[in-house]
Coordinates of N, CA, C and O in Angstrom, one line a residue:
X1 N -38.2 38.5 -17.1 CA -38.9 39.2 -18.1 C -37.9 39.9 -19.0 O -37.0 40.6 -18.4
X2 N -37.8 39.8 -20.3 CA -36.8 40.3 -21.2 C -37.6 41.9 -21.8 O -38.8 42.0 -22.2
X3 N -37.0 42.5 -21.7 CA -37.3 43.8 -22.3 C -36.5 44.3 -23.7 O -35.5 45.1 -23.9
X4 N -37.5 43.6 -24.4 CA -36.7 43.6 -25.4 C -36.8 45.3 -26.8 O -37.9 45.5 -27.3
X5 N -36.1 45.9 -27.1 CA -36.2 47.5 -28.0 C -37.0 46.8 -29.0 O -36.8 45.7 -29.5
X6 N -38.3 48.1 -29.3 CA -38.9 47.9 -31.1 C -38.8 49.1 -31.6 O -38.4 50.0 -31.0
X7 N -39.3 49.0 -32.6 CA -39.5 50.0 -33.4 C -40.7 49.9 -34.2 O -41.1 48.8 -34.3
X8 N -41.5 50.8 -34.7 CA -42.8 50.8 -34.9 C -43.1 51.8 -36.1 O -43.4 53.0 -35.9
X9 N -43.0 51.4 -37.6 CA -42.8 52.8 -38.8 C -44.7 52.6 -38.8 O -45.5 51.7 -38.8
X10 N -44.8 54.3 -38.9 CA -46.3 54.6 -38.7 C -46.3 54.7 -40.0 O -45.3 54.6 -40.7
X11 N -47.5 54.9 -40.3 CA -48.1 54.5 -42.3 C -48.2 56.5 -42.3 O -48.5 57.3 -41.4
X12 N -48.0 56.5 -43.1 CA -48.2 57.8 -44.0 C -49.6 58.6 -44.2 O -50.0 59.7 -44.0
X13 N -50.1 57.3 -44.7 CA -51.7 57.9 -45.2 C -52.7 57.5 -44.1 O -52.2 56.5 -43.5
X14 N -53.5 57.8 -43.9 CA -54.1 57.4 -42.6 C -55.6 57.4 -42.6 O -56.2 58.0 -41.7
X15 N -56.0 56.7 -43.6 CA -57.5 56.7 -44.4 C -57.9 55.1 -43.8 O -59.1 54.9 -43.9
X16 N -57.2 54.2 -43.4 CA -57.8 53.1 -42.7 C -57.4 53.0 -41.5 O -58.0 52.2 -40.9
X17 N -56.4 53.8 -40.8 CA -56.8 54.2 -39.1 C -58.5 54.3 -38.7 O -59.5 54.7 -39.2
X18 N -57.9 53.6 -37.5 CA -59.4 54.1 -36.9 C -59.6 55.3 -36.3 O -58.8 55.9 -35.6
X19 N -61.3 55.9 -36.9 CA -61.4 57.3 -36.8 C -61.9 57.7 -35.2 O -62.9 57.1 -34.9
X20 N -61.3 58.4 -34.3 CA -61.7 59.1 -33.9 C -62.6 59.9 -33.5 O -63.3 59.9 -34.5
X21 N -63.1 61.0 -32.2 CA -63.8 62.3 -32.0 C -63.1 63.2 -33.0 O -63.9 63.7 -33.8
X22 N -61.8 63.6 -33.0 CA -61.1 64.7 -34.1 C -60.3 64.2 -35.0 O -59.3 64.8 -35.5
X23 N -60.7 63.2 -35.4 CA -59.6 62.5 -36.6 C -58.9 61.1 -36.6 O -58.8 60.4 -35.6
X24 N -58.5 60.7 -37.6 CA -57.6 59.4 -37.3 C -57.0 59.4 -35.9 O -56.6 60.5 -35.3
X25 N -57.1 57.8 -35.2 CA -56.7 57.7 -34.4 C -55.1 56.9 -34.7 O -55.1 55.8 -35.1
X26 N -54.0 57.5 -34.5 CA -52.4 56.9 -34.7 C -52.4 55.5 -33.4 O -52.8 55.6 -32.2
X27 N -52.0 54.6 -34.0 CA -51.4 53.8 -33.3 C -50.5 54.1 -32.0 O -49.6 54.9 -31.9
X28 N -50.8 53.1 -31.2 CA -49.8 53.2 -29.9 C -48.2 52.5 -30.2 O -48.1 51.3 -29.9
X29 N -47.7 52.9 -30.5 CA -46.5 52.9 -30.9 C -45.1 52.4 -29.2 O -45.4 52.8 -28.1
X30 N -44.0 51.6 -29.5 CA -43.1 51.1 -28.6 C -42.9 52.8 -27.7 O -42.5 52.9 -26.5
X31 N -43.1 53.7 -28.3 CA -42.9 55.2 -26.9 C -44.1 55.6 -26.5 O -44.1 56.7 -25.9
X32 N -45.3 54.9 -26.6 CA -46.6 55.1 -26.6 C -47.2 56.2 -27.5 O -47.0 56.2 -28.7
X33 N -48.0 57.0 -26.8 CA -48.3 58.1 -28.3 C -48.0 59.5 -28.0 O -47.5 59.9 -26.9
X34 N -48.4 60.2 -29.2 CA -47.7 61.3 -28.5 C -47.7 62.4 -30.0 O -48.2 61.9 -31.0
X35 N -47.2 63.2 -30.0 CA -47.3 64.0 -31.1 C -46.5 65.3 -31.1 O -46.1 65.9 -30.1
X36 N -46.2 65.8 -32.7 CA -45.0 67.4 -32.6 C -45.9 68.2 -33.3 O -46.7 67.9 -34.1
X37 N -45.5 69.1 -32.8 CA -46.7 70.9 -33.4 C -45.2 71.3 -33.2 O -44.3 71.2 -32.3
X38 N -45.4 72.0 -35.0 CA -45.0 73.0 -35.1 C -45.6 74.0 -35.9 O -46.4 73.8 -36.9
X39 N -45.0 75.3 -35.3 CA -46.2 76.7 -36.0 C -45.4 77.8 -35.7 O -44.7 77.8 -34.7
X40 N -45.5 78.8 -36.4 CA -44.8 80.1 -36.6 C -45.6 81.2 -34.8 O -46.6 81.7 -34.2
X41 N -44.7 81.1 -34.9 CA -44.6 82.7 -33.4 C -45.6 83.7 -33.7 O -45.5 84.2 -34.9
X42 N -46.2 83.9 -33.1 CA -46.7 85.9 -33.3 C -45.6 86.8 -33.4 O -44.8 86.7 -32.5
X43 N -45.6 87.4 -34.3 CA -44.3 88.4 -34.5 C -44.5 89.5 -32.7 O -45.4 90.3 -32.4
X44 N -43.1 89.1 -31.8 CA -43.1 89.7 -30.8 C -43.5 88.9 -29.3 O -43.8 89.5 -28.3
X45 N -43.6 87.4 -29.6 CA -43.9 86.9 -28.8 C -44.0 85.3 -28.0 O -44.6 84.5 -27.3
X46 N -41.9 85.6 -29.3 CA -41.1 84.9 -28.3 C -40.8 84.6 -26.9 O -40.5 83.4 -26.5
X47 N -40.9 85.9 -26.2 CA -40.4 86.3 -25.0 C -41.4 85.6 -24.3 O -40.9 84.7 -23.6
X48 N -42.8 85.7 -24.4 CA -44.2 85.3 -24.1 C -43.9 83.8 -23.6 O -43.7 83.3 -22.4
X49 N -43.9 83.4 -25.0 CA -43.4 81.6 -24.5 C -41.9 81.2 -23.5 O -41.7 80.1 -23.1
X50 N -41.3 82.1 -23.2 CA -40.0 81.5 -22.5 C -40.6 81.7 -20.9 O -40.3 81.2 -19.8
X51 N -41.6 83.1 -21.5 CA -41.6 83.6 -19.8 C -43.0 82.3 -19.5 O -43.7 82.3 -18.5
X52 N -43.3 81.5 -20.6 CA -44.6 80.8 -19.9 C -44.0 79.3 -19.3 O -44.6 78.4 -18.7
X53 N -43.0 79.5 -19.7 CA -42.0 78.1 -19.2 C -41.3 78.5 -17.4 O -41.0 77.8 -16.5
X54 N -41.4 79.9 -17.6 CA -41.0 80.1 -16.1 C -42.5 79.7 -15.4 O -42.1 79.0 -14.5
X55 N -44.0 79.8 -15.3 CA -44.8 80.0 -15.2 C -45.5 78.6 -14.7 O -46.3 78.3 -13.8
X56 N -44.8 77.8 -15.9 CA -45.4 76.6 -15.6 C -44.4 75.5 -14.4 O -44.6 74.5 -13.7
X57 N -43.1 76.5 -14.9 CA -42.1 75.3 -13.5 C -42.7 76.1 -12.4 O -42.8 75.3 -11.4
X58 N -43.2 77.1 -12.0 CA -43.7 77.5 -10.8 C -44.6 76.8 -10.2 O -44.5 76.3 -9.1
X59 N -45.6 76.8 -11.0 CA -47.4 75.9 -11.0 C -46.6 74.0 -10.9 O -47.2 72.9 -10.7
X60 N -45.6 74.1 -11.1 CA -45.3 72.7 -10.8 C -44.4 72.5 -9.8 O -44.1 71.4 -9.5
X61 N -43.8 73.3 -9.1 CA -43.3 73.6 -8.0 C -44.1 73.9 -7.0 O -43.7 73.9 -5.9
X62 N -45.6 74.2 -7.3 CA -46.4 74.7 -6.3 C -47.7 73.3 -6.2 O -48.5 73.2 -5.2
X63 N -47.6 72.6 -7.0 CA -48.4 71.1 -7.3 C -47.6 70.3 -8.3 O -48.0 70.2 -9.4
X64 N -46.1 69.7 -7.9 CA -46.0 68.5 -8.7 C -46.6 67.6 -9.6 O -46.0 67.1 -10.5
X65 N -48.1 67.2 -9.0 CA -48.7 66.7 -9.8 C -50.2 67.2 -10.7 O -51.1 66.6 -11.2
X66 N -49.7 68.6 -10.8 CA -50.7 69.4 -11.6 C -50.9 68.4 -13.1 O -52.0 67.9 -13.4
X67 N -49.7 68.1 -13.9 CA -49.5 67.6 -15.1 C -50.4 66.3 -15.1 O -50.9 65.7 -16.0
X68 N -50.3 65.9 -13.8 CA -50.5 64.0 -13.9 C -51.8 63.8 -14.8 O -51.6 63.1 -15.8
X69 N -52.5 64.0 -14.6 CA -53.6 63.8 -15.5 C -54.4 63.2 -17.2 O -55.4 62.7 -17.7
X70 N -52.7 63.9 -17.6 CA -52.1 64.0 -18.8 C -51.3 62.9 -19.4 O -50.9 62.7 -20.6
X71 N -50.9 61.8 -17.8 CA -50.2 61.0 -18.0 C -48.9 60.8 -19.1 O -48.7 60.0 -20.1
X72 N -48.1 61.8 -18.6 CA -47.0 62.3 -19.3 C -45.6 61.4 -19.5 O -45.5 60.6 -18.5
X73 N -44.9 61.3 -20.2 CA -43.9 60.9 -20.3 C -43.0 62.0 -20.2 O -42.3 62.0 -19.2
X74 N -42.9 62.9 -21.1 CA -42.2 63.8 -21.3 C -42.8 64.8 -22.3 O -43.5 64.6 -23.2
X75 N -42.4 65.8 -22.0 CA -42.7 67.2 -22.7 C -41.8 68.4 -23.3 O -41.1 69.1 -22.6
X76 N -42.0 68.4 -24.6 CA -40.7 69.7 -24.8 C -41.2 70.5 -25.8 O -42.0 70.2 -26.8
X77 N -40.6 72.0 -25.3 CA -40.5 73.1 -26.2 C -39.4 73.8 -26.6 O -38.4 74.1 -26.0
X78 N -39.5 73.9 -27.4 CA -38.5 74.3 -28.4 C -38.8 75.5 -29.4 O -39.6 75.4 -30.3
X79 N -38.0 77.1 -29.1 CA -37.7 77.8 -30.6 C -36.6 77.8 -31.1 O -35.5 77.6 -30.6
X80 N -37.2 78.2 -32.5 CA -36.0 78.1 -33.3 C -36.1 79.3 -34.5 O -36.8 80.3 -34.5
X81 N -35.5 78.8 -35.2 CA -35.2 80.0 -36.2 C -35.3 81.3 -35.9 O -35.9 82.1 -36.5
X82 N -34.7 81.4 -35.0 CA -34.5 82.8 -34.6 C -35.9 83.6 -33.7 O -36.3 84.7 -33.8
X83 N -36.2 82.6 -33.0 CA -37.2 82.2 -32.1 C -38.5 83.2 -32.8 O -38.9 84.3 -32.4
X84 N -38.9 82.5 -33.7 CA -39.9 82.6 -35.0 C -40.6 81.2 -35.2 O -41.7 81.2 -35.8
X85 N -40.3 80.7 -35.0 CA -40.8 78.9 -34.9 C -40.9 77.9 -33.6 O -40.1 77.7 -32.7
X86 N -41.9 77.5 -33.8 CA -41.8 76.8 -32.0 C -42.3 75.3 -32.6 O -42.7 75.0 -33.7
X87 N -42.0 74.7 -31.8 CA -42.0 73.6 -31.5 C -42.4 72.7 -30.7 O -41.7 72.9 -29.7
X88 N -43.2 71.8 -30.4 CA -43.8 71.3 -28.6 C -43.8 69.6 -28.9 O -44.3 69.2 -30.0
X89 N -43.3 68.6 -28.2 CA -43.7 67.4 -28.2 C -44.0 67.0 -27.1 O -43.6 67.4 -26.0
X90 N -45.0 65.7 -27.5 CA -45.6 65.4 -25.6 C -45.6 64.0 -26.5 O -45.9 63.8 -27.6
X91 N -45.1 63.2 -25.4 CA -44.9 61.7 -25.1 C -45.9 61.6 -24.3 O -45.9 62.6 -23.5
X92 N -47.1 60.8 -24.0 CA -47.9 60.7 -23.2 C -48.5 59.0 -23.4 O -47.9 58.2 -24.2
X93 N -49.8 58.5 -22.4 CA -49.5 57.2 -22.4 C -51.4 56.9 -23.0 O -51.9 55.8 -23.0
X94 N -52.1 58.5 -23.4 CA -53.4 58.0 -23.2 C -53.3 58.6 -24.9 O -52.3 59.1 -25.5
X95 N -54.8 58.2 -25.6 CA -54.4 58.5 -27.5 C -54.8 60.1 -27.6 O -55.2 60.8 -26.6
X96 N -54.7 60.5 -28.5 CA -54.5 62.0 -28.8 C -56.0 62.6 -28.2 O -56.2 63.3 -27.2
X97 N -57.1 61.9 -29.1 CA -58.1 62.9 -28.3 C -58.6 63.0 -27.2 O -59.4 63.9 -26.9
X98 N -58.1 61.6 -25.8 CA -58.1 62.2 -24.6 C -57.5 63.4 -24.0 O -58.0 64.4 -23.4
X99 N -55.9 62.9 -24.4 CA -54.8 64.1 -24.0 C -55.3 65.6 -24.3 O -55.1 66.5 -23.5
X100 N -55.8 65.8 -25.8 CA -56.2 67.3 -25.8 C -57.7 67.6 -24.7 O -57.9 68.5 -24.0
X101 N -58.2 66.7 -24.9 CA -60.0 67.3 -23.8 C -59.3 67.3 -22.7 O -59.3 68.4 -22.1
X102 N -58.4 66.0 -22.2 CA -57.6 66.6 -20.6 C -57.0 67.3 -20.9 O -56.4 67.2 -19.8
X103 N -56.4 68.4 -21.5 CA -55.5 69.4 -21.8 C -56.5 70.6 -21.8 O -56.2 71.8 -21.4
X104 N -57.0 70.5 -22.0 CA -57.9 71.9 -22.1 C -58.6 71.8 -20.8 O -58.7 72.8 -20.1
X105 N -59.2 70.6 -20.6 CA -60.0 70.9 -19.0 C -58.7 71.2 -18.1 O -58.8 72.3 -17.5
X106 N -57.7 70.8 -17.9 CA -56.8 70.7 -17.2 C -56.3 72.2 -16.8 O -56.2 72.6 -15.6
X107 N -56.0 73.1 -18.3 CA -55.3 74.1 -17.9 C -56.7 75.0 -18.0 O -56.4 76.0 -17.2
X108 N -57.9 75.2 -18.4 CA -59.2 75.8 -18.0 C -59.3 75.7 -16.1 O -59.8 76.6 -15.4
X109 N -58.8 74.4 -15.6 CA -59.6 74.1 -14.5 C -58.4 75.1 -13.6 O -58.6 75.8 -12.6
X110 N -57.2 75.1 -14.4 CA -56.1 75.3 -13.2 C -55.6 76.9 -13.3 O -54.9 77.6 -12.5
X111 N -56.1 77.2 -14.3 CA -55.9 79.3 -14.8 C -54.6 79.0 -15.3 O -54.1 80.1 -15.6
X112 N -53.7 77.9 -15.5 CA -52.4 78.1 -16.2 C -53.1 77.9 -17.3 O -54.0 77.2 -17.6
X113 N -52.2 78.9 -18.4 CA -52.9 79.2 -19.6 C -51.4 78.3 -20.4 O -50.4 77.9 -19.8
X114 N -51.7 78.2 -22.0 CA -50.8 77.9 -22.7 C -49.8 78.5 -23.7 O -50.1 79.4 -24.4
X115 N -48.7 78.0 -23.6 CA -47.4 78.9 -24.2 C -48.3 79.1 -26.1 O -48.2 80.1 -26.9
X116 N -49.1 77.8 -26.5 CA -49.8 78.1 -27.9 C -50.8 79.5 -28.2 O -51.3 79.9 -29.3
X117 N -50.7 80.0 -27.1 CA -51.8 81.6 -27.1 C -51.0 82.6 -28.0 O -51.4 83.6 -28.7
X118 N -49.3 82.0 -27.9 CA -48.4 82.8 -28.9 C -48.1 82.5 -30.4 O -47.4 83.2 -31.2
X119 N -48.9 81.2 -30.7 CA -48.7 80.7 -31.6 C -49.5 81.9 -33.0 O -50.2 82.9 -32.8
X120 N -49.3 81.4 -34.0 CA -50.2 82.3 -35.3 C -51.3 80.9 -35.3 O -51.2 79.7 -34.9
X121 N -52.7 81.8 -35.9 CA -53.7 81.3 -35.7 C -54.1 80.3 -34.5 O -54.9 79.4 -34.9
X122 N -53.7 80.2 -32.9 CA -54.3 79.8 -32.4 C -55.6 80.1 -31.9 O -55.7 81.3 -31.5
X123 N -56.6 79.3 -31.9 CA -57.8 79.8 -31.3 C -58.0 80.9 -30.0 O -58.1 80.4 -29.0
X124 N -58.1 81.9 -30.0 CA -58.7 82.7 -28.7 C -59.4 81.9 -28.1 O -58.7 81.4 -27.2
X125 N -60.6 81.3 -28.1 CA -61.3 80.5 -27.6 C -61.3 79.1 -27.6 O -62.1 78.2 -28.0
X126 N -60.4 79.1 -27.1 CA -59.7 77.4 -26.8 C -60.1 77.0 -25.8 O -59.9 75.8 -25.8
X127 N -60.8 77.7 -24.4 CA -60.9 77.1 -23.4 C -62.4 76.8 -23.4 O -62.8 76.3 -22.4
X128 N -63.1 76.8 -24.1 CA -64.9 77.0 -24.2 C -64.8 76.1 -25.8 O -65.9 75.6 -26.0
X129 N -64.2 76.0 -26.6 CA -64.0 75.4 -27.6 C -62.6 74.5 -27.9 O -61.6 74.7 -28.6
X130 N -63.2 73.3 -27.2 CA -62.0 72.4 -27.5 C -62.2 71.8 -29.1 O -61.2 71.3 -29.6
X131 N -62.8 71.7 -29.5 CA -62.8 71.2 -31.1 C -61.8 72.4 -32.0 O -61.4 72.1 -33.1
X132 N -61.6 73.8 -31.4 CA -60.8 74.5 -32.3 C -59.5 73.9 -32.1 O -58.7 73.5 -33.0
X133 N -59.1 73.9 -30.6 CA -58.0 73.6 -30.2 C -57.2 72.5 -30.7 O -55.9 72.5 -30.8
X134 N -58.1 71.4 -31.1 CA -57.5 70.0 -31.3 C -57.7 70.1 -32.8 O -57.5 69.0 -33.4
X135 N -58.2 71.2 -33.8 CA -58.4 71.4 -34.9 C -56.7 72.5 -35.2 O -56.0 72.5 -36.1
X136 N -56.6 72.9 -34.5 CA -55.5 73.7 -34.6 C -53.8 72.2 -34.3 O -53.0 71.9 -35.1
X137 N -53.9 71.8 -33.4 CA -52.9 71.0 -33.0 C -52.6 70.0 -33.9 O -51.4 69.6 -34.1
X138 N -53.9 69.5 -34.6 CA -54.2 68.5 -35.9 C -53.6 69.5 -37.1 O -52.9 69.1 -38.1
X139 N -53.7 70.1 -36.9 CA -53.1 71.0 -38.4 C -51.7 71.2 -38.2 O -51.1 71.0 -39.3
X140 N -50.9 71.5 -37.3 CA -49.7 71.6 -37.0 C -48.9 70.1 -36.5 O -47.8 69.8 -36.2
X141 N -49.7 69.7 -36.5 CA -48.9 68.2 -36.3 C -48.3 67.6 -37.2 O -48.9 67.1 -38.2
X142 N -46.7 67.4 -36.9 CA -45.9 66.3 -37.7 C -45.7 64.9 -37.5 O -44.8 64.3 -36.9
X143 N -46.5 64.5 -38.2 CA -46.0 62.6 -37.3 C -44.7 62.5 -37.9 O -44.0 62.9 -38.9
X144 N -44.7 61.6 -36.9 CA -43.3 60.8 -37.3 C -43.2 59.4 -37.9 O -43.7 58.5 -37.2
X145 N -42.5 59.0 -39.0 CA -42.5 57.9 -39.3 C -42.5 56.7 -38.7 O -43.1 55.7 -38.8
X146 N -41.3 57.1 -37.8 CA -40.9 55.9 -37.0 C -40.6 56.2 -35.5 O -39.7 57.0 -35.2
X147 N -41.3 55.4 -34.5 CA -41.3 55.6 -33.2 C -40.5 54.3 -33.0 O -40.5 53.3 -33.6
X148 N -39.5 54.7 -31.7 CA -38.9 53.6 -31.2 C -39.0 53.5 -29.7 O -39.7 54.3 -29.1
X149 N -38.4 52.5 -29.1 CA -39.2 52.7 -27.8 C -37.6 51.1 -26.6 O -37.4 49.9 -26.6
X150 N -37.1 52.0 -26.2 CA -35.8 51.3 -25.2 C -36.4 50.0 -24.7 O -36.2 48.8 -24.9
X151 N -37.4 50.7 -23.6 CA -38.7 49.8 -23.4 C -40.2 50.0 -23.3 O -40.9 50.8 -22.6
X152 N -40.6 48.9 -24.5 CA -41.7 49.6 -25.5 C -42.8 49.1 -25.1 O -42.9 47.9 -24.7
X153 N -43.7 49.9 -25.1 CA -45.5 50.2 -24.4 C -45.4 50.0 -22.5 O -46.1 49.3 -21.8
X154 N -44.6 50.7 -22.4 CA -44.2 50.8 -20.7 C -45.0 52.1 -20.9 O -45.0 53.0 -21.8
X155 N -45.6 52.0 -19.9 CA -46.5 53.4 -19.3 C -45.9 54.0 -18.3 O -45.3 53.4 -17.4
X156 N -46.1 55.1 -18.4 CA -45.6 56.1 -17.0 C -45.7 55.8 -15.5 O -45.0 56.1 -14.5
X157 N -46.7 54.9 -15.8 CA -47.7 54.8 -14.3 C -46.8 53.3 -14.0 O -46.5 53.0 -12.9
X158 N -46.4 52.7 -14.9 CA -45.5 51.5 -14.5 C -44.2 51.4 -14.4 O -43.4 50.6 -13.9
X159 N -43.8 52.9 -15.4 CA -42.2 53.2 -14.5 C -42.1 53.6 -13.4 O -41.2 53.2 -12.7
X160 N -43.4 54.6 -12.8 CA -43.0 55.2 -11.3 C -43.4 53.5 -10.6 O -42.5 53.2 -9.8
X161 N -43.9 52.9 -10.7 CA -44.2 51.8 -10.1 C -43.1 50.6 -10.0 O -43.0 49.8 -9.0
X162 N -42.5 50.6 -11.0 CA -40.9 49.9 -11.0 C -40.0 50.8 -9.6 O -39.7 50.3 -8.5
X163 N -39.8 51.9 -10.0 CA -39.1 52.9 -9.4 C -39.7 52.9 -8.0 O -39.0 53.4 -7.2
X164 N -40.7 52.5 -7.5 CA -41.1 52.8 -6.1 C -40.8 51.3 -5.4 O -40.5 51.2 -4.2
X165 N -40.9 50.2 -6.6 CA -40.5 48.6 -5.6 C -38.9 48.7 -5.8 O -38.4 48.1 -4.9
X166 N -37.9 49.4 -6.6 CA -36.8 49.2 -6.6 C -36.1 50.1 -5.4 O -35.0 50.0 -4.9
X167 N -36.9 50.8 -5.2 CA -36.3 51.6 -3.4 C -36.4 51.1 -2.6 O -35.6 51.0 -1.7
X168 N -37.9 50.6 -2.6 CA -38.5 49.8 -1.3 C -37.1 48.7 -1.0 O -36.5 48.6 0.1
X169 N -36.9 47.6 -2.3 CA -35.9 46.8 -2.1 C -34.4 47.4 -1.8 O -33.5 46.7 -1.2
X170 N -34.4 48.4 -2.1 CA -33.3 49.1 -1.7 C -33.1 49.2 -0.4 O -32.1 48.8 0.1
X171 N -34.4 50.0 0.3 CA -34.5 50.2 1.7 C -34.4 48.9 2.2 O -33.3 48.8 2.7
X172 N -35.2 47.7 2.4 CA -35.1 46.3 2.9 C -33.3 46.0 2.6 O -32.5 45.9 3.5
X173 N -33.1 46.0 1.6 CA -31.6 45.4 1.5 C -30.6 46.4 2.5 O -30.2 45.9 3.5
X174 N -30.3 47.7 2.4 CA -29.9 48.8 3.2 C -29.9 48.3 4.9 O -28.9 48.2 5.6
X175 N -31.7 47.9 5.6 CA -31.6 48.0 6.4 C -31.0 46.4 7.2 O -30.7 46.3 8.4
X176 N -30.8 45.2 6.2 CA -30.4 44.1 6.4 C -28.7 44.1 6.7 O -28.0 43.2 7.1
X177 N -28.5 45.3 6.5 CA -27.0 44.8 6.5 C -26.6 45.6 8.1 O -25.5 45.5 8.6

């Protein structure tokens, strides 16, 4: 099986994407899909978001697989400008308007709340109102032109699954010798 790198330039205008529950639906792209919000801080509540990053390695220290649901690749937050600007990307393997309804049921179901409660204009009522939620994330979202992908349209669920036959073989070879 050759695994071979792409690259995937997403279109600009997005008026013949197919539409969606909350909007154009973006192509699944060689990193799968995934999306960046960025949005200005509540003045004083920086601190808010760093201490929600301790909050959440806890809740994932306390259920590793709290996130799974979400079928994650990877997740990042980021301030900046003098921690006045934030930043969030999520690499994930399902299309945008699953990811936010599981995001909202997810942290509704689980009482971990989200570091976006610091954000300006996020909805108060995000957990009873997922259409604001994914109306807010839709507004703050920057696509990206171009997605690339090492190895492209691999899902999460089939790296841990590479990674669980490559030990196994590990272990058989280990115990042959």
């Amino acid at each position: 099986m050759d695994i071979i790198p792409r690259a995937v330039v997403i279109p600009k205008e997005t008026d013949h994407l197919e539409q969606g529950k909350y909007g154009p639906v973006f192509p699944r792209t060689p990193a799968c899909y995934g999306f960046t919000i960025i949005a200005d801080v509540k003045p004083g509540r920086a601190g808010a978001i760093r201490d929600h990053g301790h909050t959440l390695a806890r809740a994932l220290e306390a259920d590793p697989y709290l996130l799974a649901p979400l079928k994650l690749h990877y997740l990042r937050w980021v301030l900046f400008d003098d921690d006045t600007r934030f930043m969030y990307q999520g690499i994930f393997d399902t299309d945008f308007d699953k990811y936010t309804e599981d995001a909202v049921a997810l942290f509704t179901m689980s009482g971990v709340s989200t570091a976006f409660e610091n954000l300006e204009g996020f909805p108060e009522d995000w957990r009873t109102n997922p259409e604001a939620f994914v109306r807010f994330v839709r507004e703050h979202h920057c696509p990206s032109f171009v997605e690339y992908g090492e190895y492209p349209y691999v899902t999460a669920d089939e790296i841990k699954k590479a990674l669980r036959i490559k030990s196994a073989l590990s272990e058989v070879l280990d115990q042959m010798q």
